[in-house]
Coordinates of C-alpha atoms in Angstrom, one line a residue:
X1 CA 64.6 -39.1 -43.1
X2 CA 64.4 -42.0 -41.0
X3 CA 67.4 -41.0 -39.1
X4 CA 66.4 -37.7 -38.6
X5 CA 63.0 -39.3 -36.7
X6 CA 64.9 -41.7 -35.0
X7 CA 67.6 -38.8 -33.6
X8 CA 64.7 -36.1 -32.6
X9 CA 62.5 -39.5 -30.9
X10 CA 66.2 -39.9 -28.4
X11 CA 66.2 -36.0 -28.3
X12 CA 62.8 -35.7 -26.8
X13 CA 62.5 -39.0 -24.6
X14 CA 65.9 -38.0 -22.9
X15 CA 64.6 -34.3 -22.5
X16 CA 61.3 -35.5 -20.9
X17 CA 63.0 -37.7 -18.6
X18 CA 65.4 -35.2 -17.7
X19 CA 62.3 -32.0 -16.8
X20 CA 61.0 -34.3 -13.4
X21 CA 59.2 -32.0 -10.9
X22 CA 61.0 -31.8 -8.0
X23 CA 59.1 -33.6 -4.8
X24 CA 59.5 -31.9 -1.7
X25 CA 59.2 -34.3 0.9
X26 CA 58.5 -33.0 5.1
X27 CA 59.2 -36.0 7.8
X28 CA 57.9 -33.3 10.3
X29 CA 55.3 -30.7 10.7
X30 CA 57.1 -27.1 11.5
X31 CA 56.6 -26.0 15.3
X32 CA 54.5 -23.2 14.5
X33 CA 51.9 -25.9 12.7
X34 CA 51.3 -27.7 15.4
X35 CA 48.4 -27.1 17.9
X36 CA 48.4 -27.9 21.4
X37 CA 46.7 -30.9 23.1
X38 CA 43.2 -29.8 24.6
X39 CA 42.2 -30.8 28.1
X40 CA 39.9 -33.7 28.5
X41 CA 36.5 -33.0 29.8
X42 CA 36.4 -33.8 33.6
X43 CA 32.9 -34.0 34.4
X44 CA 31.7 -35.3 37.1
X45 CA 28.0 -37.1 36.6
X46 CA 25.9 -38.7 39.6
X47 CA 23.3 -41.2 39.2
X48 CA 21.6 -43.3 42.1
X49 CA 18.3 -44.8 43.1
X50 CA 16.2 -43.4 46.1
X51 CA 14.1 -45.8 47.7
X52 CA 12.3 -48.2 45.7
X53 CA 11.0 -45.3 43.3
X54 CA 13.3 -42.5 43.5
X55 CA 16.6 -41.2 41.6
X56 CA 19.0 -38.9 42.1
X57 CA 21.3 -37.3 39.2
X58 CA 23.5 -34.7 38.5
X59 CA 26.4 -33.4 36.7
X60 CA 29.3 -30.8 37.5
X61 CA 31.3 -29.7 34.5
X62 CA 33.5 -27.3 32.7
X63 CA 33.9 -26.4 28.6
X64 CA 34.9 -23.4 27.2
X65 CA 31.9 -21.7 28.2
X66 CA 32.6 -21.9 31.7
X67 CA 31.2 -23.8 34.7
X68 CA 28.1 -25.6 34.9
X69 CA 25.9 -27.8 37.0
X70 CA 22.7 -29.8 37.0
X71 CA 20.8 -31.8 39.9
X72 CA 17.7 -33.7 40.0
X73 CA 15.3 -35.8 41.7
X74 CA 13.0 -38.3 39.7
X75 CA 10.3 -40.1 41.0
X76 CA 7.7 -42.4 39.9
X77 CA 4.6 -41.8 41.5
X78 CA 2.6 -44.4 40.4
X79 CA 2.6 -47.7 38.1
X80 CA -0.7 -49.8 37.6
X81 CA -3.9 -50.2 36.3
X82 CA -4.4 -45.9 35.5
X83 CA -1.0 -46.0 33.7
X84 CA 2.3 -44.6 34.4
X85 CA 3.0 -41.3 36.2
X86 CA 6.7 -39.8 37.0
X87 CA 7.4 -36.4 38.5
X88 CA 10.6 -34.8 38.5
X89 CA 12.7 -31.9 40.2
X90 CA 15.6 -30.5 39.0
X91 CA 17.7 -27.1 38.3
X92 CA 20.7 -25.5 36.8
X93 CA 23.9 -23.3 37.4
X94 CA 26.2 -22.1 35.0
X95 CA 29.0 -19.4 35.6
X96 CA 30.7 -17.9 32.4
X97 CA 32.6 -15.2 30.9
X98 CA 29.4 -13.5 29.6
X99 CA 27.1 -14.1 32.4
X100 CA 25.8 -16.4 34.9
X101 CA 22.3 -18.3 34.6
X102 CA 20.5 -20.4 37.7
X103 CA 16.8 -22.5 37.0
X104 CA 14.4 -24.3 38.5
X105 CA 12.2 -26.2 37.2
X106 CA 9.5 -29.4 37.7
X107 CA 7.1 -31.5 35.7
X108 CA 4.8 -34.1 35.8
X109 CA 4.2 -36.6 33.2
X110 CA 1.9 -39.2 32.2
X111 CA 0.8 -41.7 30.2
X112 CA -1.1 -45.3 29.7
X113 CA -1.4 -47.8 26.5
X114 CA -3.7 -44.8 24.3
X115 CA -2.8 -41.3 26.4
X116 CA -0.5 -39.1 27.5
X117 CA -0.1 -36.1 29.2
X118 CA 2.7 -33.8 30.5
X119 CA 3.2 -30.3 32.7
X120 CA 6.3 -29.1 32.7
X121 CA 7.1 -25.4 34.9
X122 CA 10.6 -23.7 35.0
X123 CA 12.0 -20.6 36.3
X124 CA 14.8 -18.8 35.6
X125 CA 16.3 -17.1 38.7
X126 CA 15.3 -13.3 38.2
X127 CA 14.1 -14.2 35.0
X128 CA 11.2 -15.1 33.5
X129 CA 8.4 -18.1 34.4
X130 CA 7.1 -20.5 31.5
X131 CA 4.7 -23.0 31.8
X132 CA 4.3 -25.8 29.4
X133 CA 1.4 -28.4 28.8
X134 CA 0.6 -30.8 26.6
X135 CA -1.8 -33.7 26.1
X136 CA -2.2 -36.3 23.2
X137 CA -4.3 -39.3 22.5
X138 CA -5.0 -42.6 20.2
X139 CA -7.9 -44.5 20.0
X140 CA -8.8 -47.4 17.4
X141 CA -11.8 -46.9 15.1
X142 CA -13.2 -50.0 13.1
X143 CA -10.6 -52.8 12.0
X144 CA -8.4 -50.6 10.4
X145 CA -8.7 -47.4 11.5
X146 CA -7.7 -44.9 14.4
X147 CA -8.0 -41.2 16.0
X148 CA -5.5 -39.3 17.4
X149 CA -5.8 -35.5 18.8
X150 CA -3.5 -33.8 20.5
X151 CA -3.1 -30.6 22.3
X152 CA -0.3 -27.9 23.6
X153 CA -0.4 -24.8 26.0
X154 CA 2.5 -22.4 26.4
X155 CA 2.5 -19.4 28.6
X156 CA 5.7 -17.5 29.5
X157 CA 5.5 -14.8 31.8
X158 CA 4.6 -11.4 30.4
X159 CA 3.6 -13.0 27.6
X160 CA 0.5 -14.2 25.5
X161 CA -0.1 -17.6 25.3
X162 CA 0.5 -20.1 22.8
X163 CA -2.4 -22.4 22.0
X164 CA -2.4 -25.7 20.0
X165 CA -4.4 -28.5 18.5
X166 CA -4.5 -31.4 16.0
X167 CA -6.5 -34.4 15.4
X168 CA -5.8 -36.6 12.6
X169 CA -7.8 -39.5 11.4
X170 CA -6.0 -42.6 9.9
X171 CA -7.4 -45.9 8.0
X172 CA -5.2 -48.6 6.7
X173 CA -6.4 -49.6 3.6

């Protein structure tokens, strides 16, 4: 009996050593795997000061989508005692496959320690005019506590305006 056990144990470790999967082993990729190299983006992105308060910027690219472009001037109005106030020009090109797109746009924005306030306008070139506004404050109440409302306007062109507000009361326990 013993024998028997000890002749069936050599049968099966020499059988399992003998059923090994084979591994198949690639040192390359086949030519049809591999995918072509894409082209760096070439953009070309300007960004200098005007004056003591002035900037210029802008940025002439490609992607897949096709061409675009975007310049701008920003300016800072004012900086003292009645808080900070920039105002900034700018507009878009872009030339693609499905379409071309061109807008101008400008805004003004404002703000000081507690307020701030902002009025953007833009216009798409034979396309629609929207007008965006918004204003926000904070003010502290007691030791511990403070008020905050804010507010939003929205008007596109042929459109209805868009109206919002929110004030919100906060004390720290």
């Amino acid at each position: 009996m013993k024998s028997i056990c000890l002749f069936l144990a050599v049968v099966y470790n020499v059988a399992a050593q003998e059923f090994m999967h084979p591994q198949i082993v690639y040192d390359n990729y086949p030519d049809w795997y591999i995918q072509p190299q894409e082209r760096y983006r070439r953009d070309v992105t300007v960004d200098r000061k005007v004056g003591e308060n002035g900037r210029v910027f802008g940025t002439l690219g490609a992607n897949d989508a096709g061409l675009f472009g975007k310049g701008g001037y920003d300016h800072q109005i004012f900086n003292d005692d009645r808080g900070k106030l920039n105002g900034q020009l700018s507009g878009t090109r872009v030339l693609g496959p499905y379409g071309d797109s061109s807008h101008l746009g400008g805004g003004l924005k404002w703000e000081n320690s507690n307020a701030a306030a902002s009025l953007d306008i833009s216009k798409q070139i034979h396309g629609r005019t929207s007008l965006d506004a918004a204003a926000g404050g904070k003010w502290p109440v007691g030791k511990n506590g403070d008020f905050s409302l804010q507010g939003t306007y929205n008007q596109m062109s042929g459109m209805r305006p868009d109206y919002g507000v929110m004030g919100n009361y906060n004390y720290r326990w």
